[in-house]
mmCIF file of C-alpha atoms in Angstrom:
data_model
loop_
_atom_site.group_PDB
_atom_site.id
_atom_site.type_symbol
_atom_site.label_atom_id
_atom_site.label_comp_id
_atom_site.label_asym_id
_atom_site.label_seq_id
_atom_site.Cartn_x
_atom_site.Cartn_y
_atom_site.Cartn_z
ATOM 1 C CA MET A 1 122.931 111.395 116.580
ATOM 2 C CA LEU A 2 124.288 107.043 116.483
ATOM 3 C CA LYS A 3 124.248 107.222 120.400
ATOM 4 C CA ARG A 4 120.115 108.395 120.259
ATOM 5 C CA PHE A 5 119.867 105.642 117.784
ATOM 6 C CA ILE A 6 121.346 103.156 120.082
ATOM 7 C CA TYR A 7 119.300 104.188 123.100
ATOM 8 C CA GLY A 8 116.293 104.277 120.975
ATOM 9 C CA ILE A 9 116.926 100.384 120.032
ATOM 10 C CA VAL A 10 117.525 99.645 123.416
ATOM 11 C CA VAL A 11 114.147 101.411 124.815
ATOM 12 C CA LEU A 12 111.815 99.654 121.712
ATOM 13 C CA ILE A 13 113.504 96.056 122.996
ATOM 14 C CA VAL A 14 112.561 96.566 126.451
ATOM 15 C CA LEU A 15 109.322 97.794 126.289
ATOM 16 C CA THR A 16 108.607 94.765 123.789
ATOM 17 C CA SER A 17 110.515 92.195 125.319
ATOM 18 C CA PRO A 18 107.228 90.609 127.125
ATOM 19 C CA VAL A 19 105.713 90.537 123.376
ATOM 20 C CA TRP A 20 108.369 88.718 122.492
ATOM 21 C CA PHE A 21 108.151 86.255 125.458
ATOM 22 C CA PHE A 22 104.573 85.111 124.075
ATOM 23 C CA VAL A 23 106.118 84.942 121.054
ATOM 24 C CA LEU A 24 108.563 82.434 122.027
ATOM 25 C CA LYS A 25 106.434 80.417 123.959
ATOM 26 C CA ASN A 26 103.710 80.309 120.878
ATOM 27 C CA GLU A 27 106.721 78.772 118.774
ATOM 28 C CA VAL A 28 108.123 76.509 121.531
ATOM 29 C CA THR A 29 104.226 75.084 121.556
ATOM 30 C CA ALA A 30 104.457 74.744 117.712
ATOM 31 C CA PHE A 31 107.570 73.277 117.354
ATOM 32 C CA GLN A 32 106.824 70.612 119.994
ATOM 33 C CA LEU A 33 103.554 69.775 118.105
ATOM 34 C CA LYS A 34 105.798 69.050 114.915
ATOM 35 C CA ALA A 35 108.320 66.963 116.415
ATOM 36 C CA GLN A 36 105.827 64.649 118.135
ATOM 37 C CA LEU A 37 104.155 63.957 114.743
ATOM 38 C CA ARG A 38 107.631 64.088 113.111
ATOM 39 C CA ASN A 39 108.535 60.927 115.794
ATOM 40 C CA VAL A 40 105.542 59.199 115.617
ATOM 41 C CA SER A 41 106.213 55.555 115.404
ATOM 42 C CA LEU A 42 105.768 54.389 111.570
ATOM 43 C CA PRO A 43 106.079 51.160 110.234
ATOM 44 C CA ASP A 44 109.387 50.151 108.030
ATOM 45 C CA SER A 45 107.787 51.277 104.704
ATOM 46 C CA SER A 46 106.900 54.749 105.984
ATOM 47 C CA LYS A 47 109.041 57.756 106.551
ATOM 48 C CA VAL A 48 108.602 61.593 106.968
ATOM 49 C CA ILE A 49 109.970 63.500 104.393
ATOM 50 C CA SER A 50 109.243 67.251 105.966
ATOM 51 C CA SER A 51 107.493 68.761 108.013
ATOM 52 C CA SER A 52 106.438 72.381 108.884
ATOM 53 C CA SER A 53 104.697 74.613 111.690
ATOM 54 C CA ARG A 54 103.212 77.909 112.225
ATOM 55 C CA VAL A 55 101.599 80.027 114.420
ATOM 56 C CA TYR A 56 98.698 82.305 113.512
ATOM 57 C CA ASN A 57 94.935 83.662 113.967
ATOM 58 C CA SER A 58 92.877 81.962 112.098
ATOM 59 C CA GLY A 59 90.089 84.683 112.586
ATOM 60 C CA ASN A 60 87.808 83.176 115.293
ATOM 61 C CA GLY A 61 89.165 85.808 118.011
ATOM 62 C CA ASP A 62 92.638 86.876 119.619
ATOM 63 C CA GLY A 63 93.989 83.565 120.260
ATOM 64 C CA CYS A 64 96.871 81.636 118.322
ATOM 65 C CA ASP A 65 96.471 78.860 116.832
ATOM 66 C CA TYR A 66 98.950 76.254 115.644
ATOM 67 C CA GLN A 67 99.021 73.824 112.472
ATOM 68 C CA VAL A 68 101.724 71.392 111.667
ATOM 69 C CA ILE A 69 101.779 69.552 108.367
ATOM 70 C CA VAL A 70 103.942 66.905 107.797
ATOM 71 C CA LEU A 71 104.459 64.718 104.544
ATOM 72 C CA VAL A 72 105.096 61.219 104.531
ATOM 73 C CA GLU A 73 106.052 58.686 102.492
ATOM 74 C CA HIS A 74 104.031 55.609 102.751
ATOM 75 C CA PHE A 75 103.919 52.484 100.591
ATOM 76 C CA ASP A 76 101.737 50.320 102.602
ATOM 77 C CA HIS A 77 97.806 50.259 103.140
ATOM 78 C CA PRO A 78 96.807 54.018 104.468
ATOM 79 C CA SER A 79 95.199 52.398 107.339
ATOM 80 C CA ILE A 80 98.765 51.565 108.960
ATOM 81 C CA ILE A 81 99.552 55.141 108.966
ATOM 82 C CA HIS A 82 96.297 56.215 110.549
ATOM 83 C CA SER A 83 96.639 53.795 113.542
ATOM 84 C CA SER A 84 100.128 55.375 114.187
ATOM 85 C CA TYR A 85 98.604 59.002 114.020
ATOM 86 C CA LEU A 86 95.635 58.139 116.494
ATOM 87 C CA GLU A 87 97.501 56.539 118.529
ATOM 88 C CA LEU A 88 99.747 59.375 118.970
ATOM 89 C CA PHE A 89 97.120 61.749 119.212
ATOM 90 C CA GLN A 90 95.215 59.967 121.785
ATOM 91 C CA ALA A 91 98.425 59.932 123.461
ATOM 92 C CA ILE A 92 99.394 63.481 123.227
ATOM 93 C CA PHE A 93 96.001 64.994 124.772
ATOM 94 C CA ASN A 94 94.995 61.931 126.406
ATOM 95 C CA GLU A 95 91.393 61.509 125.201
ATOM 96 C CA GLU A 96 89.344 59.812 122.594
ATOM 97 C CA LEU A 97 89.337 61.775 119.141
ATOM 98 C CA ARG A 98 86.329 61.997 117.320
ATOM 99 C CA ILE A 99 86.878 60.176 114.168
ATOM 100 C CA PHE A 100 84.979 60.731 110.736
ATOM 101 C CA GLN A 101 84.831 58.790 107.610
ATOM 102 C CA THR A 102 85.176 60.278 104.077
ATOM 103 C CA ASN A 103 84.369 58.368 101.267
ATOM 104 C CA ASN A 104 87.834 58.133 99.932
ATOM 105 C CA SER A 105 89.436 55.214 102.518
ATOM 106 C CA ALA A 106 92.828 56.591 102.190
ATOM 107 C CA GLU A 107 91.688 59.987 103.929
ATOM 108 C CA TRP A 108 90.886 60.470 107.733
ATOM 109 C CA LEU A 109 89.669 63.305 109.925
ATOM 110 C CA ALA A 110 89.229 63.767 113.406
ATOM 111 C CA THR A 111 88.302 66.674 115.838
ATOM 112 C CA LEU A 112 89.446 66.420 120.113
ATOM 113 C CA PRO A 113 85.808 66.799 122.033
ATOM 114 C CA SER A 114 87.330 69.104 124.564
ATOM 115 C CA GLN A 115 88.924 71.609 122.268
ATOM 116 C CA PRO A 116 88.574 73.231 118.989
ATOM 117 C CA SER A 117 91.077 70.811 116.585
ATOM 118 C CA GLN A 118 91.439 69.331 113.444
ATOM 119 C CA PHE A 119 93.329 66.374 112.554
ATOM 120 C CA SER A 120 93.563 65.038 108.960
ATOM 121 C CA ILE A 121 95.516 62.528 106.746
ATOM 122 C CA LYS A 122 94.953 62.800 103.107
ATOM 123 C CA PRO A 123 96.992 61.406 99.989
ATOM 124 C CA TYR A 124 99.216 63.991 98.554
ATOM 125 C CA ILE A 125 97.653 65.039 95.314
ATOM 126 C CA GLY A 126 99.664 63.644 92.195
ATOM 127 C CA ASP A 127 101.825 61.043 93.864
ATOM 128 C CA ALA A 128 99.740 58.411 95.754
ATOM 129 C CA HIS A 129 102.974 56.797 97.984
ATOM 130 C CA LEU A 130 102.889 60.385 100.052
ATOM 131 C CA PHE A 131 100.161 61.508 102.868
ATOM 132 C CA THR A 132 100.012 64.882 104.301
ATOM 133 C CA VAL A 133 99.155 64.911 108.165
ATOM 134 C CA SER A 134 97.623 67.859 109.151
ATOM 135 C CA ALA A 135 97.165 68.788 113.098
ATOM 136 C CA ALA A 136 95.409 72.090 113.882
ATOM 137 C CA LEU A 137 94.661 72.905 117.082
ATOM 138 C CA PHE A 138 92.660 76.404 118.032
ATOM 139 C CA PRO A 139 92.557 77.103 121.822
ATOM 140 C CA ARG A 140 91.116 80.384 121.611
ATOM 141 C CA LYS A 141 93.390 82.007 124.467
ATOM 142 C CA VAL A 142 94.155 85.537 124.410
ATOM 143 C CA SER A 143 97.926 86.442 123.898
ATOM 144 C CA PRO A 144 100.076 89.301 123.134
ATOM 145 C CA ASP A 145 101.718 87.700 120.569
ATOM 146 C CA PHE A 146 101.292 90.285 117.590
ATOM 147 C CA ARG A 147 100.627 87.237 115.016
ATOM 148 C CA CYS A 148 97.282 86.226 116.708
ATOM 149 C CA TRP A 149 95.893 89.801 116.848
#
């Protein structure tokens, strides 16, 4: 009985290994984006406190979407971190961003013209010195990753 169970596990691993390749590939893509957002050159009055990334399907197709959220502590004018992340996003994607201004001068929204995306910097509710930096990419490439179905 134990022998059949072990054979079953081995067969399951062999049959699903192509899917796990895409799962790992998508995780690496999300992790690289998170690492770039964490390692942005910020002024001395700022520091990254926390970050997280995820791979998911936002419901608009069979493609994997990537989202990274970084929490930044900043004690100066918000325009300083806005410019730091604007330069970073333009360097990562090698193109100009479309920037949208909101009623709140501390908020900042942008998208890439070439692909569905959303970048934002917003004050964290409850603490005026914390900002959430969010990057979401929606490449819409079909992937065998089970989280994207």
